[in-house]
PDB file of C-alpha atoms in Angstrom:
ATOM      1  CA  UNK Q   1      23.818 -27.397  -8.758  1.00 70.00           C
ATOM      2  CA  UNK Q   2      22.002 -24.287  -9.950  1.00 77.00           C
ATOM      3  CA  UNK Q   3      22.606 -20.866  -8.488  1.00 82.00           C
ATOM      4  CA  UNK Q   4      19.726 -18.740  -7.290  1.00 78.00           C
ATOM      5  CA  UNK Q   5      20.073 -15.190  -8.557  1.00 78.00           C
ATOM      6  CA  UNK Q   6      18.316 -12.089  -7.381  1.00 77.00           C
ATOM      7  CA  UNK Q   7      15.725 -10.903  -9.869  1.00 79.00           C
ATOM      8  CA  UNK Q   8      13.983  -7.522  -9.876  1.00 84.00           C
ATOM      9  CA  UNK Q   9      11.548  -8.160 -12.708  1.00 90.00           C
ATOM     10  CA  UNK Q  10       8.164  -6.522 -12.287  1.00 94.00           C
ATOM     11  CA  UNK Q  11       5.429  -8.106 -14.366  1.00 96.00           C
ATOM     12  CA  UNK Q  12       1.724  -8.422 -15.007  1.00 97.00           C
ATOM     13  CA  UNK Q  13       0.097 -11.263 -16.890  1.00 98.00           C
ATOM     14  CA  UNK Q  14      -3.213 -10.372 -18.536  1.00 98.00           C
ATOM     15  CA  UNK Q  15      -5.780 -12.669 -20.115  1.00 97.00           C
ATOM     16  CA  UNK Q  16      -5.466 -12.378 -23.885  1.00 94.00           C
ATOM     17  CA  UNK Q  17      -7.954 -10.332 -25.857  1.00 94.00           C
ATOM     18  CA  UNK Q  18      -8.671  -6.903 -27.266  1.00 94.00           C
ATOM     19  CA  UNK Q  19      -8.393  -5.095 -23.914  1.00 95.00           C
ATOM     20  CA  UNK Q  20      -5.042  -6.643 -23.038  1.00 96.00           C
ATOM     21  CA  UNK Q  21      -3.702  -5.860 -26.519  1.00 95.00           C
ATOM     22  CA  UNK Q  22      -4.582  -2.192 -26.120  1.00 96.00           C
ATOM     23  CA  UNK Q  23      -3.050  -2.085 -22.637  1.00 97.00           C
ATOM     24  CA  UNK Q  24       0.154  -3.775 -23.860  1.00 96.00           C
ATOM     25  CA  UNK Q  25       0.513  -1.271 -26.708  1.00 95.00           C
ATOM     26  CA  UNK Q  26       0.058   1.598 -24.245  1.00 96.00           C
ATOM     27  CA  UNK Q  27       2.616   0.207 -21.791  1.00 95.00           C
ATOM     28  CA  UNK Q  28       5.161  -0.239 -24.600  1.00 94.00           C
ATOM     29  CA  UNK Q  29       4.576   3.390 -25.524  1.00 93.00           C
ATOM     30  CA  UNK Q  30       4.887   4.679 -21.939  1.00 91.00           C
ATOM     31  CA  UNK Q  31       7.821   2.575 -20.736  1.00 89.00           C
ATOM     32  CA  UNK Q  32      11.126   2.434 -22.551  1.00 87.00           C
ATOM     33  CA  UNK Q  33      12.155  -0.965 -21.204  1.00 91.00           C
ATOM     34  CA  UNK Q  34       9.008  -3.094 -21.345  1.00 95.00           C
ATOM     35  CA  UNK Q  35       8.871  -6.555 -22.874  1.00 95.00           C
ATOM     36  CA  UNK Q  36       5.524  -7.907 -24.040  1.00 95.00           C
ATOM     37  CA  UNK Q  37       5.313 -11.656 -24.460  1.00 94.00           C
ATOM     38  CA  UNK Q  38       2.200 -12.929 -26.233  1.00 93.00           C
ATOM     39  CA  UNK Q  39       1.440 -16.519 -25.268  1.00 92.00           C
ATOM     40  CA  UNK Q  40      -1.923 -16.644 -27.002  1.00 88.00           C
ATOM     41  CA  UNK Q  41      -4.350 -16.901 -24.130  1.00 94.00           C
ATOM     42  CA  UNK Q  42      -2.143 -14.724 -21.891  1.00 95.00           C
ATOM     43  CA  UNK Q  43       0.043 -11.681 -22.437  1.00 96.00           C
ATOM     44  CA  UNK Q  44       2.922 -10.810 -20.106  1.00 96.00           C
ATOM     45  CA  UNK Q  45       4.171  -7.271 -19.557  1.00 97.00           C
ATOM     46  CA  UNK Q  46       7.629  -7.379 -17.967  1.00 96.00           C
ATOM     47  CA  UNK Q  47      10.203  -4.767 -17.000  1.00 93.00           C
ATOM     48  CA  UNK Q  48      13.327  -4.289 -14.914  1.00 90.00           C
ATOM     49  CA  UNK Q  49      12.033  -0.803 -14.060  1.00 90.00           C
ATOM     50  CA  UNK Q  50      11.058  -0.313 -10.395  1.00 92.00           C
ATOM     51  CA  UNK Q  51       7.323  -0.227 -11.159  1.00 94.00           C
ATOM     52  CA  UNK Q  52       4.539  -0.542 -13.692  1.00 95.00           C
ATOM     53  CA  UNK Q  53       1.672   1.918 -13.356  1.00 96.00           C
ATOM     54  CA  UNK Q  54      -1.600   1.060 -15.059  1.00 98.00           C
ATOM     55  CA  UNK Q  55      -3.419   4.397 -15.107  1.00 98.00           C
ATOM     56  CA  UNK Q  56      -7.124   4.057 -15.859  1.00 98.00           C
ATOM     57  CA  UNK Q  57      -7.422   7.573 -17.338  1.00 98.00           C
ATOM     58  CA  UNK Q  58      -4.704   6.761 -19.898  1.00 97.00           C
ATOM     59  CA  UNK Q  59      -6.224   3.370 -20.664  1.00 97.00           C
ATOM     60  CA  UNK Q  60      -9.714   4.926 -20.992  1.00 97.00           C
ATOM     61  CA  UNK Q  61      -8.392   7.532 -23.418  1.00 97.00           C
ATOM     62  CA  UNK Q  62      -6.806   4.909 -25.668  1.00 96.00           C
ATOM     63  CA  UNK Q  63      -9.845   2.615 -25.508  1.00 95.00           C
ATOM     64  CA  UNK Q  64     -12.236   5.456 -26.236  1.00 96.00           C
ATOM     65  CA  UNK Q  65     -14.511   4.668 -23.292  1.00 96.00           C
ATOM     66  CA  UNK Q  66     -14.467   4.536 -19.515  1.00 97.00           C
ATOM     67  CA  UNK Q  67     -12.210   1.821 -18.095  1.00 97.00           C
ATOM     68  CA  UNK Q  68     -12.129   1.142 -14.356  1.00 97.00           C
ATOM     69  CA  UNK Q  69      -9.770  -0.569 -11.954  1.00 98.00           C
ATOM     70  CA  UNK Q  70     -12.415  -3.316 -11.657  1.00 98.00           C
ATOM     71  CA  UNK Q  71     -12.262  -3.866 -15.422  1.00 97.00           C
ATOM     72  CA  UNK Q  72      -8.471  -4.115 -15.236  1.00 98.00           C
ATOM     73  CA  UNK Q  73      -8.498  -6.525 -12.292  1.00 98.00           C
ATOM     74  CA  UNK Q  74     -10.931  -8.765 -14.195  1.00 97.00           C
ATOM     75  CA  UNK Q  75      -8.244  -9.457 -16.849  1.00 98.00           C
ATOM     76  CA  UNK Q  76      -5.212  -9.450 -14.510  1.00 98.00           C
ATOM     77  CA  UNK Q  77      -4.351 -13.131 -14.135  1.00 97.00           C
ATOM     78  CA  UNK Q  78      -1.218 -12.753 -12.011  1.00 97.00           C
ATOM     79  CA  UNK Q  79       1.637 -10.387 -11.248  1.00 97.00           C
ATOM     80  CA  UNK Q  80       5.162 -10.321  -9.840  1.00 95.00           C
ATOM     81  CA  UNK Q  81       5.966  -7.669  -7.245  1.00 95.00           C
ATOM     82  CA  UNK Q  82       3.958  -5.768  -4.682  1.00 96.00           C
ATOM     83  CA  UNK Q  83       0.556  -4.613  -5.906  1.00 97.00           C
ATOM     84  CA  UNK Q  84      -1.178  -1.402  -4.908  1.00 97.00           C
ATOM     85  CA  UNK Q  85      -4.788  -1.058  -6.029  1.00 98.00           C
ATOM     86  CA  UNK Q  86      -6.051   2.528  -5.990  1.00 98.00           C
ATOM     87  CA  UNK Q  87      -9.243   4.191  -7.195  1.00 97.00           C
ATOM     88  CA  UNK Q  88      -7.673   5.353 -10.470  1.00 97.00           C
ATOM     89  CA  UNK Q  89      -4.656   3.117 -11.051  1.00 98.00           C
ATOM     90  CA  UNK Q  90      -2.940  -0.159 -10.278  1.00 98.00           C
ATOM     91  CA  UNK Q  91       0.759  -0.083  -9.414  1.00 97.00           C
ATOM     92  CA  UNK Q  92       3.025  -3.134  -9.371  1.00 97.00           C
ATOM     93  CA  UNK Q  93       6.377  -2.452  -7.685  1.00 96.00           C
ATOM     94  CA  UNK Q  94       9.651  -4.280  -7.350  1.00 92.00           C
ATOM     95  CA  UNK Q  95       9.666  -6.272  -4.144  1.00 76.00           C
ATOM     96  CA  UNK Q  96      13.455  -5.971  -3.724  1.00 56.00           C
TER      97      UNK Q  96
END
């Protein structure tokens, strides 16, 4: 019989493509303990940190053009944790 273990992973799964690649690179730069798993059509960003913050100003700066929360939500396929959608960022927090 398997044992159920508590898990505090916070993650976002983005549809693969240029935008998600740029966002993954940025998150790896900003967070010390982020794992990026490229599955081809999807890219997962996972961490044991209490939260992932996707800041649109930082993403816009790296992309070289305006990038909105709506743009981000269009490529966000799924997530693990509690999500908070704000005007200028998206935060995914540990639900434990």
